[in-house]
CSV table of C-alpha atoms and ligand atoms in Angstrom, one decimal:
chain,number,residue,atom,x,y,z
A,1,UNK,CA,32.5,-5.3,3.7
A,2,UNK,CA,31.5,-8.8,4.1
A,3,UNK,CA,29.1,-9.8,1.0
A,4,UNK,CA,27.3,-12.2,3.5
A,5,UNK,CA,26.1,-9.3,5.3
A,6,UNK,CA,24.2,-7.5,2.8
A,7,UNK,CA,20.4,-8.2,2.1
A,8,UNK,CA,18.2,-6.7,-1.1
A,9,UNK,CA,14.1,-7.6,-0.5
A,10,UNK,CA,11.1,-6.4,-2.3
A,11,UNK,CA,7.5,-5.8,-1.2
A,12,UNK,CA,4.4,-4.8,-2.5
A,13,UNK,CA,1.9,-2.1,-1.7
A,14,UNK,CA,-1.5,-3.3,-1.0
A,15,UNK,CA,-4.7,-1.5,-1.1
A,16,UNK,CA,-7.7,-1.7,1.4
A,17,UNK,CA,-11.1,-2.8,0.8
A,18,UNK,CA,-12.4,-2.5,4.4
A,19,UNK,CA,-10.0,0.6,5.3
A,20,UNK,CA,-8.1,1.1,8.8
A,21,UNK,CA,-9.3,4.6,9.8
A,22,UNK,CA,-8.3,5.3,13.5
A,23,UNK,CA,-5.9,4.2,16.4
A,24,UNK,CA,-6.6,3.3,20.2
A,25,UNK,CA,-2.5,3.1,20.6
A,26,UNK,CA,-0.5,5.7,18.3
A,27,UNK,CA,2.7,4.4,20.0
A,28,UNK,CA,2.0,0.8,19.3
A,29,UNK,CA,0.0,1.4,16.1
A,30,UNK,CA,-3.2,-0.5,16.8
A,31,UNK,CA,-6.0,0.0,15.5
A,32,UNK,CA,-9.8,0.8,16.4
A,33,UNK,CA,-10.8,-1.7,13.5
A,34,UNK,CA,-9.9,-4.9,11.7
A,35,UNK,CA,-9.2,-3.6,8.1
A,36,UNK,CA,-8.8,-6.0,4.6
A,37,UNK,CA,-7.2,-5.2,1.3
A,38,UNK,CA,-5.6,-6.6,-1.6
A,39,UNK,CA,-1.9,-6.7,-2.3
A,40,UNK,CA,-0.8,-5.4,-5.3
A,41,UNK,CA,1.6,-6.9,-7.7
A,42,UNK,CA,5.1,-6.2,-7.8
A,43,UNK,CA,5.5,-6.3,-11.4
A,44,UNK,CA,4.0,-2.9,-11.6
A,45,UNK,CA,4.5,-1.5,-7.8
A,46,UNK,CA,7.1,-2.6,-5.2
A,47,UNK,CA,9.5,-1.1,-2.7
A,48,UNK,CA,13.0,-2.5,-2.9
A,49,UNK,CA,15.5,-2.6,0.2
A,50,UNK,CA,18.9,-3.5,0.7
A,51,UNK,CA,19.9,-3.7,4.6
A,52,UNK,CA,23.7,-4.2,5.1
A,53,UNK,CA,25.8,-4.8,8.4
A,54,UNK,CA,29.4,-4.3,9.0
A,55,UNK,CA,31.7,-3.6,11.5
A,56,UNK,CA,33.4,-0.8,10.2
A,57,UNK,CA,29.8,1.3,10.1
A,58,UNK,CA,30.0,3.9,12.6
A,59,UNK,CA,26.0,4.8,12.6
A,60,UNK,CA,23.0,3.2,11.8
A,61,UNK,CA,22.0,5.4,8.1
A,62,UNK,CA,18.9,5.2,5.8
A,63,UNK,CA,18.6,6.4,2.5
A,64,UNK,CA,15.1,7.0,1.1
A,65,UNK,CA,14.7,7.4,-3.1
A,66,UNK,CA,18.1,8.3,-3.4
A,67,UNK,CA,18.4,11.2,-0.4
A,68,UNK,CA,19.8,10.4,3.1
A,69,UNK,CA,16.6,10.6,5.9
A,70,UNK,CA,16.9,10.7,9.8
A,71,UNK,CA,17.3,7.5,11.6
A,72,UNK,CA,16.0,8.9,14.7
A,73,UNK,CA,12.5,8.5,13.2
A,74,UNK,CA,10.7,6.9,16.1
A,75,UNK,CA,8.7,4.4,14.0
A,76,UNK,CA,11.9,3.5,12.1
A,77,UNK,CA,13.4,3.0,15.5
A,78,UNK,CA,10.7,1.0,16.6
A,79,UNK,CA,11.1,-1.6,13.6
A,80,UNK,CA,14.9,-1.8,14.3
A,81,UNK,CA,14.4,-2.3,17.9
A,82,UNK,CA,12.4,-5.2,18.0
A,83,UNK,CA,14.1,-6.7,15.0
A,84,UNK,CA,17.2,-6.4,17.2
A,85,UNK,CA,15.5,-7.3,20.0
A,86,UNK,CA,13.9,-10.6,18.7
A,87,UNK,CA,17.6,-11.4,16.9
A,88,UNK,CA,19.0,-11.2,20.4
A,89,UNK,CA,16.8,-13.5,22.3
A,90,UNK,CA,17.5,-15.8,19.6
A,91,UNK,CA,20.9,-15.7,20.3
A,92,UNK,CA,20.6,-16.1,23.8
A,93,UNK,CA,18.2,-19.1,23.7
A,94,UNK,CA,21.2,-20.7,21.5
A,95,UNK,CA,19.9,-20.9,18.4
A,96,UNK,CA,22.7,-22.4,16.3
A,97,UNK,CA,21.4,-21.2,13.0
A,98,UNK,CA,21.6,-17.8,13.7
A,99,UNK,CA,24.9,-15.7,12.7
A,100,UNK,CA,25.0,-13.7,15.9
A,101,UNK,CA,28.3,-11.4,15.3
A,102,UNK,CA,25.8,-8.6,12.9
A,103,UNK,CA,24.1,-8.1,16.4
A,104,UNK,CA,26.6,-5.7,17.2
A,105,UNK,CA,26.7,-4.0,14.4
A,106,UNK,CA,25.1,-0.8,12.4
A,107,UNK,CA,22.9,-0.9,9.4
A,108,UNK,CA,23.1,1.1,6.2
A,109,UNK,CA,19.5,1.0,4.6
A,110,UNK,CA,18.9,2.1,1.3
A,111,UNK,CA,15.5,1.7,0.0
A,112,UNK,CA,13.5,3.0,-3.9
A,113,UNK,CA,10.1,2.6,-4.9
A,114,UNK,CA,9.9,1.9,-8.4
A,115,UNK,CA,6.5,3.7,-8.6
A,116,UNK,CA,7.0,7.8,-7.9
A,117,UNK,CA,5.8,9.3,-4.8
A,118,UNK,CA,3.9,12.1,-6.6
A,119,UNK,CA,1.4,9.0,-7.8
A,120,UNK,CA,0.2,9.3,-4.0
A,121,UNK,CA,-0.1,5.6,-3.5
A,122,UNK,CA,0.7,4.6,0.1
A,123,UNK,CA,4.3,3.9,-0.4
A,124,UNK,CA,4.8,3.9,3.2
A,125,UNK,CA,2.9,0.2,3.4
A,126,UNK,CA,5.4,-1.6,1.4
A,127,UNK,CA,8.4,0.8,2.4
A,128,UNK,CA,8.2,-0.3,6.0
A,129,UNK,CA,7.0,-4.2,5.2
A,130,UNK,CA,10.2,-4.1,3.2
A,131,UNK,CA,12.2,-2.6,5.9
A,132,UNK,CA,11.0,-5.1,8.3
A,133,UNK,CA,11.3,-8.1,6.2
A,134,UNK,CA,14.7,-7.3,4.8
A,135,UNK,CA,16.2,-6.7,8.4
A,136,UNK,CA,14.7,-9.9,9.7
A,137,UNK,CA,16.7,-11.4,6.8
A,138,UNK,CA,20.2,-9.8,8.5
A,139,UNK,CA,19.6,-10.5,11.6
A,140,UNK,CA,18.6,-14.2,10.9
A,141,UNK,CA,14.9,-13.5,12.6
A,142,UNK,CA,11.6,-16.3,11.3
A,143,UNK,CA,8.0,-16.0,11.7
A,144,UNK,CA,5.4,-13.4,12.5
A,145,UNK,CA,6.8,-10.1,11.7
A,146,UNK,CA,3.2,-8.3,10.8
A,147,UNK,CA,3.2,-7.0,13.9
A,148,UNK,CA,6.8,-5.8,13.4
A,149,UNK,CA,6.0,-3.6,10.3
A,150,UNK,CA,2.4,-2.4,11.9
A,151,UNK,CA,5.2,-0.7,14.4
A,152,UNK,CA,6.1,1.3,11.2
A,153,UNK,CA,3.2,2.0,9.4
A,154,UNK,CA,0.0,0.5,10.1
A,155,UNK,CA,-1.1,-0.4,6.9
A,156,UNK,CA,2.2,-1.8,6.3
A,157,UNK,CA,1.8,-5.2,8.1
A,158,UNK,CA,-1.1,-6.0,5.5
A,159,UNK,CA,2.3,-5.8,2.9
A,160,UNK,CA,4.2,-8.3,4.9
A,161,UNK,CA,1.6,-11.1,2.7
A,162,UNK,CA,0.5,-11.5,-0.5
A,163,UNK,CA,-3.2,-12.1,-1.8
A,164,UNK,CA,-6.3,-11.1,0.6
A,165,UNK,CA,-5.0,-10.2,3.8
A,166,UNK,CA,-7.0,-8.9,6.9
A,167,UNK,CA,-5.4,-7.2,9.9
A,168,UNK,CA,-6.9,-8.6,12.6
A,169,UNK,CA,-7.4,-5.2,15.6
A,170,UNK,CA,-6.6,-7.7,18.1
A,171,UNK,CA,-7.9,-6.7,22.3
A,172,UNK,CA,-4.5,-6.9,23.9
A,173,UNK,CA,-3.1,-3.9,25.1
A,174,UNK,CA,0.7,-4.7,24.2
A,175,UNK,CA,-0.7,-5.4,20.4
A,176,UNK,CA,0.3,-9.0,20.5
A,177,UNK,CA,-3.1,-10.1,18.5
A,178,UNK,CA,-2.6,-7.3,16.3
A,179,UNK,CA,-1.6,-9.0,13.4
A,180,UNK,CA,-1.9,-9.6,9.3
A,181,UNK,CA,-3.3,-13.0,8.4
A,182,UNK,CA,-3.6,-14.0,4.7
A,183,UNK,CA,-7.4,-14.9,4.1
A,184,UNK,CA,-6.5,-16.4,0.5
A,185,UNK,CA,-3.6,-16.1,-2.1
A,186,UNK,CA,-2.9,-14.4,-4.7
A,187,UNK,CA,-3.7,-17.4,-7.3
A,188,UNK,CA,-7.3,-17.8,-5.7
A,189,UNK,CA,-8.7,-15.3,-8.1
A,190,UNK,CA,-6.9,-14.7,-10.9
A,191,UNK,CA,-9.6,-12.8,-13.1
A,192,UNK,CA,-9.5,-9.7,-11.0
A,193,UNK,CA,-7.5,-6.9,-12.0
A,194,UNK,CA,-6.6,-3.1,-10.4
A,195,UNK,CA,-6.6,-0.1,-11.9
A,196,UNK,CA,-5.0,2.7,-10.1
A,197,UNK,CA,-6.9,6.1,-11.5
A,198,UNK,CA,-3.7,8.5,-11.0
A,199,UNK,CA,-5.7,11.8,-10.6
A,200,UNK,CA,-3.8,15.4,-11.5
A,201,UNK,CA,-2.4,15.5,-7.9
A,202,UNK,CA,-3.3,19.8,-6.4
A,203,UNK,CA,-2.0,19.4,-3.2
A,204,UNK,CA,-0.7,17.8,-0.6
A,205,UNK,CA,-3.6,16.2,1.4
A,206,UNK,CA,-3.7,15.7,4.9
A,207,UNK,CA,-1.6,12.6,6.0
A,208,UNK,CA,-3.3,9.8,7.7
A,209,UNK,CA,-1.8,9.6,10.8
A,210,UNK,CA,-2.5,12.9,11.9
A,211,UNK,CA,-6.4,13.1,9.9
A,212,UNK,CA,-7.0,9.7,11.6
A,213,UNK,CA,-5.8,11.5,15.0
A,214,UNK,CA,-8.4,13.9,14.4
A,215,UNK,CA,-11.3,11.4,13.4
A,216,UNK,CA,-10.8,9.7,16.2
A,217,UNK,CA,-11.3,12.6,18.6
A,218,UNK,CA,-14.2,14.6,16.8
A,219,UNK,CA,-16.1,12.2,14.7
A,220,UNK,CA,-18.6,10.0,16.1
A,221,UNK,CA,-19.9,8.4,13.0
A,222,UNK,CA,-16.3,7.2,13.1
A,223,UNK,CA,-16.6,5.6,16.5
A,224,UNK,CA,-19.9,4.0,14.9
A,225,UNK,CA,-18.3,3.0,11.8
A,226,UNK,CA,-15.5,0.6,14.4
A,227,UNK,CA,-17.8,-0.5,16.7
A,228,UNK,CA,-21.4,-1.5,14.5
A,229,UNK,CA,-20.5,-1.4,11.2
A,230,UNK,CA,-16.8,-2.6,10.6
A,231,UNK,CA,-16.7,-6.0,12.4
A,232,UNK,CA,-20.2,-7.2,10.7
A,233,UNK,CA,-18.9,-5.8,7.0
A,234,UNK,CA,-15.2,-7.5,7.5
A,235,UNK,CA,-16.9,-11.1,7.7
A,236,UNK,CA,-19.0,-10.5,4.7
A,237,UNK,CA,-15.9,-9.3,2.7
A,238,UNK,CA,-13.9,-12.0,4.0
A,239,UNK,CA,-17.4,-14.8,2.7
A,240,UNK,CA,-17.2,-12.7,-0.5
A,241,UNK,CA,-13.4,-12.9,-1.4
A,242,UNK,CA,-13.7,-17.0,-0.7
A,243,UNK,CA,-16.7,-17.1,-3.0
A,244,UNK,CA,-15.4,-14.7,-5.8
A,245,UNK,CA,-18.4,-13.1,-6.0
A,246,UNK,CA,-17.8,-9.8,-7.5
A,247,UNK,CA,-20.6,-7.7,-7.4
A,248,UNK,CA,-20.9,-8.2,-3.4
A,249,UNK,CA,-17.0,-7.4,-3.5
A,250,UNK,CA,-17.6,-4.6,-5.5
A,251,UNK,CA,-20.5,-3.5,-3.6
A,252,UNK,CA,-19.0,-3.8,-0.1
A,253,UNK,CA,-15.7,-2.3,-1.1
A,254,UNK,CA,-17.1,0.9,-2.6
A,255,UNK,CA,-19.8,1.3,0.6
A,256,UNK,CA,-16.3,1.0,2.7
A,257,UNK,CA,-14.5,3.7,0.9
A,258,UNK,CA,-17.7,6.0,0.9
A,259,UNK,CA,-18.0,5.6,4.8
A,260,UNK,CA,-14.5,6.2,5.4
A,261,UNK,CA,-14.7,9.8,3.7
A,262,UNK,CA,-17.8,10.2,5.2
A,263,UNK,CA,-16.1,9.8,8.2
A,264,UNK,CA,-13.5,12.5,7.1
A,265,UNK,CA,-16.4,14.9,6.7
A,266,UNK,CA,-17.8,14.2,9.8
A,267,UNK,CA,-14.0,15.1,11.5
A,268,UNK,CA,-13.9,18.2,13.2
A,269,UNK,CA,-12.3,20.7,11.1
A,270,UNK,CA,-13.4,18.3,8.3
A,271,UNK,CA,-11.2,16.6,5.7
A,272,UNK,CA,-11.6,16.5,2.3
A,273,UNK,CA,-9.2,13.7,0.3
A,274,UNK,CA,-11.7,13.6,-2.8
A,275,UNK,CA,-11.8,16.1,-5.5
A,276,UNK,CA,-13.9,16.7,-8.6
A,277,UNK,CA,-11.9,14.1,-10.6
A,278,UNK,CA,-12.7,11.6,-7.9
A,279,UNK,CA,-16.3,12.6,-7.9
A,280,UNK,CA,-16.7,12.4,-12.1
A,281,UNK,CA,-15.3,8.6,-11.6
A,282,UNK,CA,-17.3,7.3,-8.8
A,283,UNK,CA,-20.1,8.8,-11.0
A,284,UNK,CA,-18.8,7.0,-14.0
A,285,UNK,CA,-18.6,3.7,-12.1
A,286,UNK,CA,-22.0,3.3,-10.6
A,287,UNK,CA,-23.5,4.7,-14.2
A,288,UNK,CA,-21.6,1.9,-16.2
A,289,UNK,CA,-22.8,-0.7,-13.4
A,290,UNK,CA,-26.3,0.7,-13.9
A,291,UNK,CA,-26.1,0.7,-18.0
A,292,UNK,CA,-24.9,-3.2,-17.9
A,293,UNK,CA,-27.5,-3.7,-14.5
A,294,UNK,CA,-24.4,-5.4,-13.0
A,295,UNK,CA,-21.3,-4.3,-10.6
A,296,UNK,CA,-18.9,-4.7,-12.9
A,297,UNK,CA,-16.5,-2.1,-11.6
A,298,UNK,CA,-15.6,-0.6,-7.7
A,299,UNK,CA,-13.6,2.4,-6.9
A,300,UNK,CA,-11.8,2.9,-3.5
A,301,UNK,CA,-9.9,6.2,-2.1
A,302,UNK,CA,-7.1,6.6,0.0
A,303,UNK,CA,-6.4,9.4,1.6
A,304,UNK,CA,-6.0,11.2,-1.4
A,305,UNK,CA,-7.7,12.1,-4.7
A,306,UNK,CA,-6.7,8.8,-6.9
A,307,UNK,CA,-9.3,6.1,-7.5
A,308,UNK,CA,-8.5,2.3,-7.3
A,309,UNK,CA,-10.7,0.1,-9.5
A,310,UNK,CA,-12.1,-3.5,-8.9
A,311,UNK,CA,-12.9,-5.3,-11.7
A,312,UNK,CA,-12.5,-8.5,-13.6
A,313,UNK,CA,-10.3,-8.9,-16.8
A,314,UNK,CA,-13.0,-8.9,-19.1
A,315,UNK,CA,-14.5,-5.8,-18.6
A,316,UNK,CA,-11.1,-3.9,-18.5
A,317,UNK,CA,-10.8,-2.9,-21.9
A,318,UNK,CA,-13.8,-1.6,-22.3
A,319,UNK,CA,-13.3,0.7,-18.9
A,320,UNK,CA,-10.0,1.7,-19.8
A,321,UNK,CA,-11.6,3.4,-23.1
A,322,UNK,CA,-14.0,5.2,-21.2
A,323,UNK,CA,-11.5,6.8,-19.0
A,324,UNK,CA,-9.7,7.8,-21.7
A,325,UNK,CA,-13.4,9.7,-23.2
A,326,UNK,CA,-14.0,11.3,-20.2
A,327,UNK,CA,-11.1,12.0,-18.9
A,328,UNK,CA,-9.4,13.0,-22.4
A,329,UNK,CA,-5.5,12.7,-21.7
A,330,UNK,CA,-2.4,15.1,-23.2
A,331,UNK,CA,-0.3,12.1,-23.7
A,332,UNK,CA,-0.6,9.4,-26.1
A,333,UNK,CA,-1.9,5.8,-25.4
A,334,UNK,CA,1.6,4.4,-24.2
A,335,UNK,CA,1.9,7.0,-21.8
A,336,UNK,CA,-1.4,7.2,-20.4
A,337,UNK,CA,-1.6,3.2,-19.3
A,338,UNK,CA,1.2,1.9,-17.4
A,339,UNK,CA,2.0,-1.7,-16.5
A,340,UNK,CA,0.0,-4.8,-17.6
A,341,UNK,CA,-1.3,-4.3,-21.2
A,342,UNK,CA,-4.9,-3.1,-22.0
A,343,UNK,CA,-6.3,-3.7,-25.6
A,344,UNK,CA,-7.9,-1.4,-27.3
A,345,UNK,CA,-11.7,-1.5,-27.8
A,346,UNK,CA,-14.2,1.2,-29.6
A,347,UNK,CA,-17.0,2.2,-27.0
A,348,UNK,CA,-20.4,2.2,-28.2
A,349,UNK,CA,-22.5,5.3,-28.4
A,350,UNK,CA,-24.9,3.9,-26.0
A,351,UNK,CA,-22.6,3.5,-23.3
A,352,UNK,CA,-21.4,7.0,-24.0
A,353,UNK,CA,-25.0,8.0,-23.4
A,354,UNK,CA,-26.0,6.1,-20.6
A,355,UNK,CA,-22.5,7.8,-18.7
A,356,UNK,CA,-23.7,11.2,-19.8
A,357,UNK,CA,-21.2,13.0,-18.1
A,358,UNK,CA,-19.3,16.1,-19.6
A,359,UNK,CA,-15.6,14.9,-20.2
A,360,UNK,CA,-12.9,16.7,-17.7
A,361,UNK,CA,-9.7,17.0,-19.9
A,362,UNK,CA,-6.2,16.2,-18.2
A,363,UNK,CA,-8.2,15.1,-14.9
A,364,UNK,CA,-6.2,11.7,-15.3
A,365,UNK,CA,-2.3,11.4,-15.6
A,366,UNK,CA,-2.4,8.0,-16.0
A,367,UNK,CA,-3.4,4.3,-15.1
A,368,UNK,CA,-1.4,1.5,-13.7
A,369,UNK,CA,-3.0,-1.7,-14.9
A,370,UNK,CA,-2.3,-4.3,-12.1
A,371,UNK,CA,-3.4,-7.5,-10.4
A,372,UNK,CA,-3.2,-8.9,-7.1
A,373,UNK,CA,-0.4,-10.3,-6.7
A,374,UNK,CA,2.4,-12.0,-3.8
A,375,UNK,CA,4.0,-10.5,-0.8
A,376,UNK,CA,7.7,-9.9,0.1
A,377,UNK,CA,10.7,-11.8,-1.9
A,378,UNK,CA,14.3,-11.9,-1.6
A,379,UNK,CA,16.6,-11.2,-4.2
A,380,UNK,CA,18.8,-13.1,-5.0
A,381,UNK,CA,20.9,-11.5,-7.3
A,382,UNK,CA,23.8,-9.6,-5.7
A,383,UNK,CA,24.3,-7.1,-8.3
A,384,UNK,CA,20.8,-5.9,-7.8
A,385,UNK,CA,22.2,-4.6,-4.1
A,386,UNK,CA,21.0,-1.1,-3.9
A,387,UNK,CA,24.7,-0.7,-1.6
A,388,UNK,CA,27.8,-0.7,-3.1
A,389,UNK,CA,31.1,-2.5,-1.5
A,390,UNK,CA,31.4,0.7,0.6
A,391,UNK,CA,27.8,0.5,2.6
A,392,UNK,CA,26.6,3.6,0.6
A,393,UNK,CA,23.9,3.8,-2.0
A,394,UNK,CA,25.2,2.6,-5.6
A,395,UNK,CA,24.7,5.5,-7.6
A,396,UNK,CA,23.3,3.4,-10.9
A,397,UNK,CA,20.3,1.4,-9.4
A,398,UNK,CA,16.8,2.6,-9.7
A,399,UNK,CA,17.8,5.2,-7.5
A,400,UNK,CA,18.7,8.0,-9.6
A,401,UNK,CA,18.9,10.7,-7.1
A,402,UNK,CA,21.4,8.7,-5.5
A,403,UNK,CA,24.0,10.5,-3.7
A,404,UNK,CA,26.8,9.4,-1.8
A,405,UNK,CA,26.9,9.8,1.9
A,406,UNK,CA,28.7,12.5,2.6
A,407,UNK,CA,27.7,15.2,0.1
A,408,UNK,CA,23.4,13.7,0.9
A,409,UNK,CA,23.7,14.9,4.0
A,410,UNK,CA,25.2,18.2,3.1
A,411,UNK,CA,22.2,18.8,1.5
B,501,DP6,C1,-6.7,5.4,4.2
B,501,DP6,O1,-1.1,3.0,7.5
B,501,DP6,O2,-0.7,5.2,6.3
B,501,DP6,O3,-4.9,4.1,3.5
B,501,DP6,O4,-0.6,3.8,10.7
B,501,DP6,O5,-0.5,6.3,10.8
B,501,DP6,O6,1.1,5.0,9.3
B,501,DP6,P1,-0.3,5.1,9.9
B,501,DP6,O7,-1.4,5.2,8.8
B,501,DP6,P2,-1.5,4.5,7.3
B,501,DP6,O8,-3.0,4.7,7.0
B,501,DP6,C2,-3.6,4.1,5.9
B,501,DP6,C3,-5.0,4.6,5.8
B,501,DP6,C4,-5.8,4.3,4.6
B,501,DP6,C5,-6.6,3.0,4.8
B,501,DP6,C6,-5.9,1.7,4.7
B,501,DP6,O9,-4.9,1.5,4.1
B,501,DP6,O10,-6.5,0.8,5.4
């Protein structure tokens, strides 16, 4: 297989502070709001893709975590298409950069999160950003591609930057101004750090495509939420974010994420994506804010049960120990905080007090201690290929469910 051919990209899951809750276009993927969120670092959370074209490929083939998944997917379909599509009229406008004999080839597509699926993050953000950035990168295809990976996942097109990025909902009915646009960088405010709470996972919630389906037909705070709240909050968020000003970050961000599963409640049969555990911390949060009379810390739920925390690098410490009282864990220290390294403090009897509430033991697996951080990369180094010479998943790298071809699809 030619070397040439072959493609490995990372990219980072991001996490919204004004959240995307509802579609007017499922097909397209547009949304009834503009949405903002910070992207993640990928130090501690990334998806990594290697795209490879050859001539000898019979099929186009994608390998997810190790196990071989169905092409036919329409959304994956969509990215491929209109990364194809875009490669093509490249080609035909004469573009004498671009190597045009891949166009007529298949892809083989092997992709691993480093983070695991049972942490509930939305690993379909960076899985389809990656997707979408690493094909681009076969096919020889520059510039906006956020409206590219939205085709995949909605959330995903946020992934395609680093930073603060909005998702603009854009009017147009074809979803041309339906796009990410990075409001600031990464570096603008390097004191902020993310926590992600990972809650003892039950069940399996509802999935947001088909709860938002549902929001969007029963609830009519939701419909409220797009049209009067939404658009006034996602300049104030954007003012805040330039200004660093935390506790009207904070304050916005944790407002967002209440009305959002307020909205769930309000959809018809409702939805429920927080559980006790989540309860216990957004009661933990506002009761440390109140003890210091500052916002020092701000949750936000996904659709799901784990909390995402706000809050600046001084006061990390400090937060991390309280967690760890009131949410006593089965594993030692090590285990229970993952990624960027959190010192320990003692917690003072006060604050202990002032919290009040009765511990819930085990209610935590762990943290990830993160930070915002920048948006796709290629790798450079071949040997990181997640493809072997062949075209089919190497069975060493990250991906250690890794099967060959053949006998992953006999599963
Ligand atoms: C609650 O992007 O996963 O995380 O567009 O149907 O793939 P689809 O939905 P998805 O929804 C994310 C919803 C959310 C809020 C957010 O990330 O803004």
């Amino acid at each position: 297989m030619d070397k040439s051919n072959t493609v490995t990209c990372t990219a980072p899951v991001n996490i919204a502070v004004i959240k995307y809750w509802g579609k007017r276009d499922e097909e397209l993927i547009l949304p009834i709001n503009s949405s903002l969120s910070v992207t993640l670092h990928q130090d501690q959370l990334k998806t990594t893709t290697t795209v490879a074209t050859s001539r000898s490929f019979q099929e186009d083939r994608i390998w997810l975590n190790g196990k071989e998944e169905d092409i036919t997917h329409p959304r994956l379909q969509s990215c491929l298409r209109e990364i194809r599509r875009l490669a093509r009229k490249r080609s035909n406008d004469g573009d004498p950069a671009l190597d045009s004999t891949c166009l007529s080839h298949k892809v083989h597509i092997c992709s691993v999160n480093n983070f695991p699926t049972a942490a509930g993050l939305a690993s379909s953000a960076a899985g389809f950003a990656c997707l979408v950035y690493t094909l681009a990168r076969v096919f020889g295809v520059e510039g906006e591609l956020s409206d590219i990976a939205r085709q995949g996942s909605g959330s995903a097109c946020r992934s395609m930057y680093g930073g603060f990025v909005q998702w603009i909902m854009g009017q147009k009915d074809d979803g041309k101004d339906s796009l990410a646009q990075q409001v600031e960088p990464e570096t603008h405010w390097p004191e902020l750090r993310v926590l992600v709470l990972v809650a003892s996972a039950e069940r399996k919630p509802v999935g947001s495509t088909s709860g938002m389906q549902t929001s969007v037909q029963t609830s009519c705070l939701l419909k409220h939420r797009a049209e009067s709240v939404v658009p006034g909050r996602m300049a104030e968020m954007i003012e805040a974010v330039r200004r660093k000003d935390f506790a009207a970050f904070a304050e916005l961000t944790m407002k967002d994420s209440n009305q959002f599963h307020a909205t769930c409640l309000d959809t018809y049969p409702p939805i429920f994506y927080l559980n006790s555990v989540s309860q216990q911390v957004i009661n933990l949060v506002h009761r440390y804010n109140r003890h210091y009379g500052e916002t020092r810390l701000a949750y936000t739920f996904d659709a799901g049960p784990n909390a995402v925390i706000y809050t600046l690098q001084q006061h990390v410490p400090e937060f991390v120990q309280a967690v760890e009282h009131f949410f006593p864990p089965e594993t030692n220290r090590g285990q229970f905080i993952k990624g960027l390294p959190v010192k320990r403090v003692a917690l003072s009897e006060e604050l202990k007090q002032a919290v009040g509430l009765e511990p819930m033991p085990k209610g935590i697996s762990y943290i990830i201690s993160t930070k915002a951080g920048p948006g796709p990369r290629v790798v450079e180094d071949p040997t990181q290929h997640l493809l072997g010479s062949d075209g089919l998943p190497k069975k060493t790298l990250g991906c250690p469910a890794a099967q060959n071809g053949q006998s992953s699809t006999e599963q």
